[in-house]
Amino acid sequence: MAGMPNSHRKAPVDVPDVSDVPDVNTVWLRVFLEVARHGSFTVAARALGWTQSAVSRQISSLEAALGGAPLFDRLPRGVRLTEAGRVLVPRAEAVAEVLHGAGRELAALREVAGGRLRFGAFATADAALVPRALASFRARHPGVRLTREEGFTPVLLDRLAAGHLDLAVVSTTGGAPLGSYALHHLLDESLYVAVPAGHPLADRPGPVRLGQLADADWISGSPRPEGTLLDAALRQGFRPRVAHVVGEWTAKLGYVATGLGVTLVPALAAESVRPDVVLLPVLDTGAPARAVYAATVRGRSESAAAEAFIGVLREVVGEIPAWGPGPDPAHLP
C-alpha cells in the first residue's frame, strides 16, 4: 500500500516452485536405496520380498522420471552406482528420513504422545473442573504441549472459530450462539445463593426460592441481570437490585461475608467458599442455571489430543458430587 512505512509491510512469503519437481514415487526411492546398499538387484529383491524383475522395473521407472540418465551400471555380477546414482543417494536418504520423521510425528499425534492442544475456559470452570482435568491429562500425556486461555464464552468461541484454539470449555450463560459448534456436554450446573453466616436463612434446612431474597442487595459481575446467573431471578418473577458489581468469585464472597449483599454461586465455583459464608441450594423450577460444554468447531477434524482432553473432562465431571465440587459440607445448611 502506498505510503505505508517499510516496518509495517509484510515480507513476501517464499513459496517453492513445484513446476519443475520430478514426479517421483517414493517406492522407487526405497528400491533405489536397497539396490545401492546391496550392489545387486537380486539381493535387493530378496530383502524387499520382491522379484528381481519387479526391482528392475522400479529402477527403470525412476531413471525415466529423472530424465533418463542411468543410476546404475549393470555389471556381469551385480550393479555399481553411476555418477548420477551417487548424486541421488544422499537426496534419497534425506527424503526417506523426512518421511520417517513425519511418520513418527503422526504416530505421536495418534497416540497423544506429542503435538499440541490449545484450549480455553470460562473463569468458573477454572476454579475446579479445568485444573483437575489438566492435572490428569498431563499425567497421562506429558508429551503434549498445552496452552490455556481464560475468557468469557463469546470471546472463547470467537477464538475457536478463528483457529486460535482447538477446544473451549463454555457455558450457556449469556445466550452466546452455539449453533456452528460441535458441543460435547459436560454437565448441567446447579446454583447456590451465598449469604453471610448470620443471615436469617442460613440455618434454614433445604433449598430456597430466590423470591425469598427479592428485597436483598445483590452482588453481581454485571450491573444488569440479563445474560448472567441472575437470569434465574428473572425466571422467578423479580428483578434483583444489583448493589455491587464485582467480577472475581473470591471478592464476591468477601462482600457477602461482610453483609453487603448476597450472590449466586454456580456449583463449579463452590470450592472457593469461605467459612463465614453459607451456600443455600436454589430451588429453580425453570431450566438449569447453565449447561457446560466442551466446544469444537463443527466440520473441523478434532485432534487426538482434543478428543482425549474431552474424555478427561468427562471423567472429572463424574468425580464431582451431584451438588458440585463444593465446600466443606459443614458450611451447607
PDB file of C-alpha atoms in Angstrom, residues 9-166:
ATOM      1  CA  ARG A   9       4.927  -4.056   5.165  1.00  0.00           C
ATOM      2  CA  LYS A  10       4.656  -7.817   5.155  1.00  0.00           C
ATOM      3  CA  ALA A  11       7.700  -9.586   3.820  1.00  0.00           C
ATOM      4  CA  PRO A  12       6.978 -11.686   0.750  1.00  0.00           C
ATOM      5  CA  VAL A  13       6.454 -15.343   1.509  1.00  0.00           C
ATOM      6  CA  ASP A  14       8.754 -17.714  -0.368  1.00  0.00           C
ATOM      7  CA  VAL A  15       6.581 -20.411  -1.926  1.00  0.00           C
ATOM      8  CA  PRO A  16       8.575 -23.187  -3.597  1.00  0.00           C
ATOM      9  CA  ASP A  17       8.047 -23.502  -7.330  1.00  0.00           C
ATOM     10  CA  VAL A  18       6.961 -27.108  -7.813  1.00  0.00           C
ATOM     11  CA  SER A  19       6.511 -26.904 -11.560  1.00  0.00           C
ATOM     12  CA  ASP A  20       9.936 -28.495 -12.193  1.00  0.00           C
ATOM     13  CA  VAL A  21       9.815 -31.064  -9.378  1.00  0.00           C
ATOM     14  CA  PRO A  22      10.052 -34.576 -10.857  1.00  0.00           C
ATOM     15  CA  ASP A  23       7.049 -36.821 -10.313  1.00  0.00           C
ATOM     16  CA  VAL A  24       8.855 -39.486  -8.299  1.00  0.00           C
ATOM     17  CA  ASN A  25       7.249 -42.382  -6.490  1.00  0.00           C
ATOM     18  CA  THR A  26       8.728 -42.823  -3.019  1.00  0.00           C
ATOM     19  CA  VAL A  27       8.626 -46.605  -3.533  1.00  0.00           C
ATOM     20  CA  TRP A  28      11.145 -46.119  -6.350  1.00  0.00           C
ATOM     21  CA  LEU A  29      13.446 -44.289  -3.950  1.00  0.00           C
ATOM     22  CA  ARG A  30      13.137 -47.058  -1.393  1.00  0.00           C
ATOM     23  CA  VAL A  31      14.041 -49.662  -4.028  1.00  0.00           C
ATOM     24  CA  PHE A  32      16.895 -47.470  -5.293  1.00  0.00           C
ATOM     25  CA  LEU A  33      18.416 -47.243  -1.810  1.00  0.00           C
ATOM     26  CA  GLU A  34      18.151 -51.005  -1.302  1.00  0.00           C
ATOM     27  CA  VAL A  35      19.934 -51.687  -4.595  1.00  0.00           C
ATOM     28  CA  ALA A  36      22.586 -49.074  -3.779  1.00  0.00           C
ATOM     29  CA  ARG A  37      23.081 -50.621  -0.342  1.00  0.00           C
ATOM     30  CA  HIS A  38      23.469 -54.194  -1.621  1.00  0.00           C
ATOM     31  CA  GLY A  39      25.020 -53.535  -5.053  1.00  0.00           C
ATOM     32  CA  SER A  40      22.690 -56.129  -6.529  1.00  0.00           C
ATOM     33  CA  PHE A  41      19.151 -56.267  -7.933  1.00  0.00           C
ATOM     34  CA  THR A  42      18.904 -59.875  -6.798  1.00  0.00           C
ATOM     35  CA  VAL A  43      19.905 -59.231  -3.179  1.00  0.00           C
ATOM     36  CA  ALA A  44      17.733 -56.088  -3.016  1.00  0.00           C
ATOM     37  CA  ALA A  45      14.787 -58.074  -4.351  1.00  0.00           C
ATOM     38  CA  ARG A  46      15.338 -60.718  -1.684  1.00  0.00           C
ATOM     39  CA  ALA A  47      15.498 -58.051   1.063  1.00  0.00           C
ATOM     40  CA  LEU A  48      12.291 -56.450  -0.185  1.00  0.00           C
ATOM     41  CA  GLY A  49      10.486 -59.724  -0.767  1.00  0.00           C
ATOM     42  CA  TRP A  50      10.040 -58.895  -4.453  1.00  0.00           C
ATOM     43  CA  THR A  51      11.105 -60.490  -7.728  1.00  0.00           C
ATOM     44  CA  GLN A  52      14.237 -59.275  -9.479  1.00  0.00           C
ATOM     45  CA  SER A  53      12.202 -58.162 -12.490  1.00  0.00           C
ATOM     46  CA  ALA A  54       9.967 -56.035 -10.253  1.00  0.00           C
ATOM     47  CA  VAL A  55      13.025 -54.305  -8.781  1.00  0.00           C
ATOM     48  CA  SER A  56      14.405 -53.703 -12.269  1.00  0.00           C
ATOM     49  CA  ARG A  57      11.121 -52.111 -13.379  1.00  0.00           C
ATOM     50  CA  GLN A  58      11.101 -49.758 -10.383  1.00  0.00           C
ATOM     51  CA  ILE A  59      14.654 -48.591 -11.124  1.00  0.00           C
ATOM     52  CA  SER A  60      13.844 -48.086 -14.812  1.00  0.00           C
ATOM     53  CA  SER A  61      10.785 -46.003 -13.856  1.00  0.00           C
ATOM     54  CA  LEU A  62      12.904 -43.866 -11.513  1.00  0.00           C
ATOM     55  CA  GLU A  63      15.555 -43.315 -14.161  1.00  0.00           C
ATOM     56  CA  ALA A  64      12.892 -42.260 -16.684  1.00  0.00           C
ATOM     57  CA  ALA A  65      11.287 -39.832 -14.200  1.00  0.00           C
ATOM     58  CA  LEU A  66      14.667 -38.212 -13.511  1.00  0.00           C
ATOM     59  CA  GLY A  67      15.498 -37.579 -17.154  1.00  0.00           C
ATOM     60  CA  GLY A  68      16.688 -40.952 -18.379  1.00  0.00           C
ATOM     61  CA  ALA A  69      20.273 -40.977 -17.055  1.00  0.00           C
ATOM     62  CA  PRO A  70      21.207 -44.450 -15.737  1.00  0.00           C
ATOM     63  CA  LEU A  71      21.594 -44.696 -11.993  1.00  0.00           C
ATOM     64  CA  PHE A  72      23.495 -47.999 -12.064  1.00  0.00           C
ATOM     65  CA  ASP A  73      25.994 -49.618 -14.368  1.00  0.00           C
ATOM     66  CA  ARG A  74      24.771 -53.155 -14.978  1.00  0.00           C
ATOM     67  CA  LEU A  75      27.794 -55.422 -14.440  1.00  0.00           C
ATOM     68  CA  PRO A  76      28.221 -59.157 -15.074  1.00  0.00           C
ATOM     69  CA  ARG A  77      27.942 -59.648 -11.320  1.00  0.00           C
ATOM     70  CA  GLY A  78      25.762 -57.035  -9.638  1.00  0.00           C
ATOM     71  CA  VAL A  79      25.498 -53.296 -10.295  1.00  0.00           C
ATOM     72  CA  ARG A  80      27.518 -50.161  -9.493  1.00  0.00           C
ATOM     73  CA  LEU A  81      26.285 -46.606  -8.918  1.00  0.00           C
ATOM     74  CA  THR A  82      26.866 -44.185 -11.765  1.00  0.00           C
ATOM     75  CA  GLU A  83      27.746 -40.553 -11.105  1.00  0.00           C
ATOM     76  CA  ALA A  84      24.026 -39.726 -11.322  1.00  0.00           C
ATOM     77  CA  GLY A  85      23.312 -42.502  -8.829  1.00  0.00           C
ATOM     78  CA  ARG A  86      25.942 -41.200  -6.404  1.00  0.00           C
ATOM     79  CA  VAL A  87      24.358 -37.725  -6.580  1.00  0.00           C
ATOM     80  CA  LEU A  88      20.921 -39.186  -5.860  1.00  0.00           C
ATOM     81  CA  VAL A  89      21.871 -41.332  -2.841  1.00  0.00           C
ATOM     82  CA  PRO A  90      22.093 -38.557  -0.167  1.00  0.00           C
ATOM     83  CA  ARG A  91      18.975 -36.889  -1.521  1.00  0.00           C
ATOM     84  CA  ALA A  92      17.007 -40.131  -1.497  1.00  0.00           C
ATOM     85  CA  GLU A  93      18.232 -40.767   2.055  1.00  0.00           C
ATOM     86  CA  ALA A  94      17.084 -37.261   3.061  1.00  0.00           C
ATOM     87  CA  VAL A  95      13.634 -37.891   1.589  1.00  0.00           C
ATOM     88  CA  ALA A  96      13.425 -41.214   3.426  1.00  0.00           C
ATOM     89  CA  GLU A  97      14.413 -39.588   6.723  1.00  0.00           C
ATOM     90  CA  VAL A  98      11.852 -36.808   6.275  1.00  0.00           C
ATOM     91  CA  LEU A  99       9.138 -39.384   5.617  1.00  0.00           C
ATOM     92  CA  HIS A 100      10.257 -41.467   8.607  1.00  0.00           C
ATOM     93  CA  GLY A 101      10.179 -38.330  10.774  1.00  0.00           C
ATOM     94  CA  ALA A 102       6.712 -37.411   9.544  1.00  0.00           C
ATOM     95  CA  GLY A 103       5.546 -40.943  10.289  1.00  0.00           C
ATOM     96  CA  ARG A 104       6.922 -40.738  13.828  1.00  0.00           C
ATOM     97  CA  GLU A 105       5.270 -37.383  14.476  1.00  0.00           C
ATOM     98  CA  LEU A 106       1.930 -38.538  13.073  1.00  0.00           C
ATOM     99  CA  ALA A 107       2.104 -41.677  15.215  1.00  0.00           C
ATOM    100  CA  ALA A 108       2.776 -39.484  18.259  1.00  0.00           C
ATOM    101  CA  LEU A 109      -0.312 -37.417  17.442  1.00  0.00           C
ATOM    102  CA  ARG A 110      -2.465 -40.536  17.108  1.00  0.00           C
ATOM    103  CA  GLU A 111      -1.128 -41.907  20.379  1.00  0.00           C
ATOM    104  CA  VAL A 112      -1.415 -38.490  22.133  1.00  0.00           C
ATOM    105  CA  ALA A 113       2.305 -38.702  22.808  1.00  0.00           C
ATOM    106  CA  GLY A 114       3.138 -35.392  21.140  1.00  0.00           C
ATOM    107  CA  GLY A 115       1.686 -32.390  19.348  1.00  0.00           C
ATOM    108  CA  ARG A 116      -0.142 -29.517  20.997  1.00  0.00           C
ATOM    109  CA  LEU A 117      -3.512 -28.641  22.467  1.00  0.00           C
ATOM    110  CA  ARG A 118      -4.694 -25.044  22.724  1.00  0.00           C
ATOM    111  CA  PHE A 119      -7.789 -24.681  24.859  1.00  0.00           C
ATOM    112  CA  GLY A 120      -9.738 -22.018  26.687  1.00  0.00           C
ATOM    113  CA  ALA A 121     -12.212 -21.980  29.546  1.00  0.00           C
ATOM    114  CA  PHE A 122     -14.529 -19.538  31.283  1.00  0.00           C
ATOM    115  CA  ALA A 123     -13.425 -18.381  34.727  1.00  0.00           C
ATOM    116  CA  THR A 124     -15.687 -20.573  36.860  1.00  0.00           C
ATOM    117  CA  ALA A 125     -14.570 -23.730  35.067  1.00  0.00           C
ATOM    118  CA  ASP A 126     -11.020 -22.723  36.011  1.00  0.00           C
ATOM    119  CA  ALA A 127     -11.956 -22.918  39.681  1.00  0.00           C
ATOM    120  CA  ALA A 128     -12.090 -26.724  39.845  1.00  0.00           C
ATOM    121  CA  LEU A 129     -13.055 -28.555  36.663  1.00  0.00           C
ATOM    122  CA  VAL A 130     -10.214 -27.449  34.410  1.00  0.00           C
ATOM    123  CA  PRO A 131      -7.349 -27.753  36.953  1.00  0.00           C
ATOM    124  CA  ARG A 132      -8.388 -31.312  37.809  1.00  0.00           C
ATOM    125  CA  ALA A 133      -8.699 -32.257  34.143  1.00  0.00           C
ATOM    126  CA  LEU A 134      -5.398 -30.551  33.326  1.00  0.00           C
ATOM    127  CA  ALA A 135      -3.524 -32.399  36.067  1.00  0.00           C
ATOM    128  CA  SER A 136      -4.955 -35.743  34.956  1.00  0.00           C
ATOM    129  CA  PHE A 137      -4.228 -35.061  31.279  1.00  0.00           C
ATOM    130  CA  ARG A 138      -0.622 -34.008  31.948  1.00  0.00           C
ATOM    131  CA  ALA A 139      -0.011 -37.171  33.957  1.00  0.00           C
ATOM    132  CA  ARG A 140      -1.252 -39.342  31.095  1.00  0.00           C
ATOM    133  CA  HIS A 141       0.105 -37.382  28.136  1.00  0.00           C
ATOM    134  CA  PRO A 142       3.222 -35.478  29.237  1.00  0.00           C
ATOM    135  CA  GLY A 143       4.470 -35.093  25.657  1.00  0.00           C
ATOM    136  CA  VAL A 144       1.562 -32.865  24.554  1.00  0.00           C
ATOM    137  CA  ARG A 145       2.277 -29.116  24.621  1.00  0.00           C
ATOM    138  CA  LEU A 146      -0.640 -27.419  26.393  1.00  0.00           C
ATOM    139  CA  THR A 147      -1.621 -23.755  26.266  1.00  0.00           C
ATOM    140  CA  ARG A 148      -4.644 -22.331  28.093  1.00  0.00           C
ATOM    141  CA  GLU A 149      -6.651 -19.121  27.852  1.00  0.00           C
ATOM    142  CA  GLU A 150      -9.341 -17.753  30.158  1.00  0.00           C
ATOM    143  CA  GLY A 151     -12.219 -15.636  28.926  1.00  0.00           C
ATOM    144  CA  PHE A 152     -15.938 -15.158  28.556  1.00  0.00           C
ATOM    145  CA  THR A 153     -17.773 -17.710  26.437  1.00  0.00           C
ATOM    146  CA  PRO A 154     -18.394 -15.403  23.409  1.00  0.00           C
ATOM    147  CA  VAL A 155     -14.689 -14.466  23.281  1.00  0.00           C
ATOM    148  CA  LEU A 156     -13.603 -18.096  23.545  1.00  0.00           C
ATOM    149  CA  LEU A 157     -15.972 -19.089  20.740  1.00  0.00           C
ATOM    150  CA  ASP A 158     -14.562 -16.339  18.509  1.00  0.00           C
ATOM    151  CA  ARG A 159     -11.032 -17.575  19.253  1.00  0.00           C
ATOM    152  CA  LEU A 160     -12.131 -21.110  18.479  1.00  0.00           C
ATOM    153  CA  ALA A 161     -13.743 -20.155  15.156  1.00  0.00           C
ATOM    154  CA  ALA A 162     -10.634 -18.169  14.139  1.00  0.00           C
ATOM    155  CA  GLY A 163      -8.430 -21.231  14.662  1.00  0.00           C
ATOM    156  CA  HIS A 164      -6.562 -19.866  17.692  1.00  0.00           C
ATOM    157  CA  LEU A 165      -8.000 -22.572  19.972  1.00  0.00           C
ATOM    158  CA  ASP A 166      -8.592 -26.273  19.414  1.00  0.00           C
TER     159      ASP A 166
END
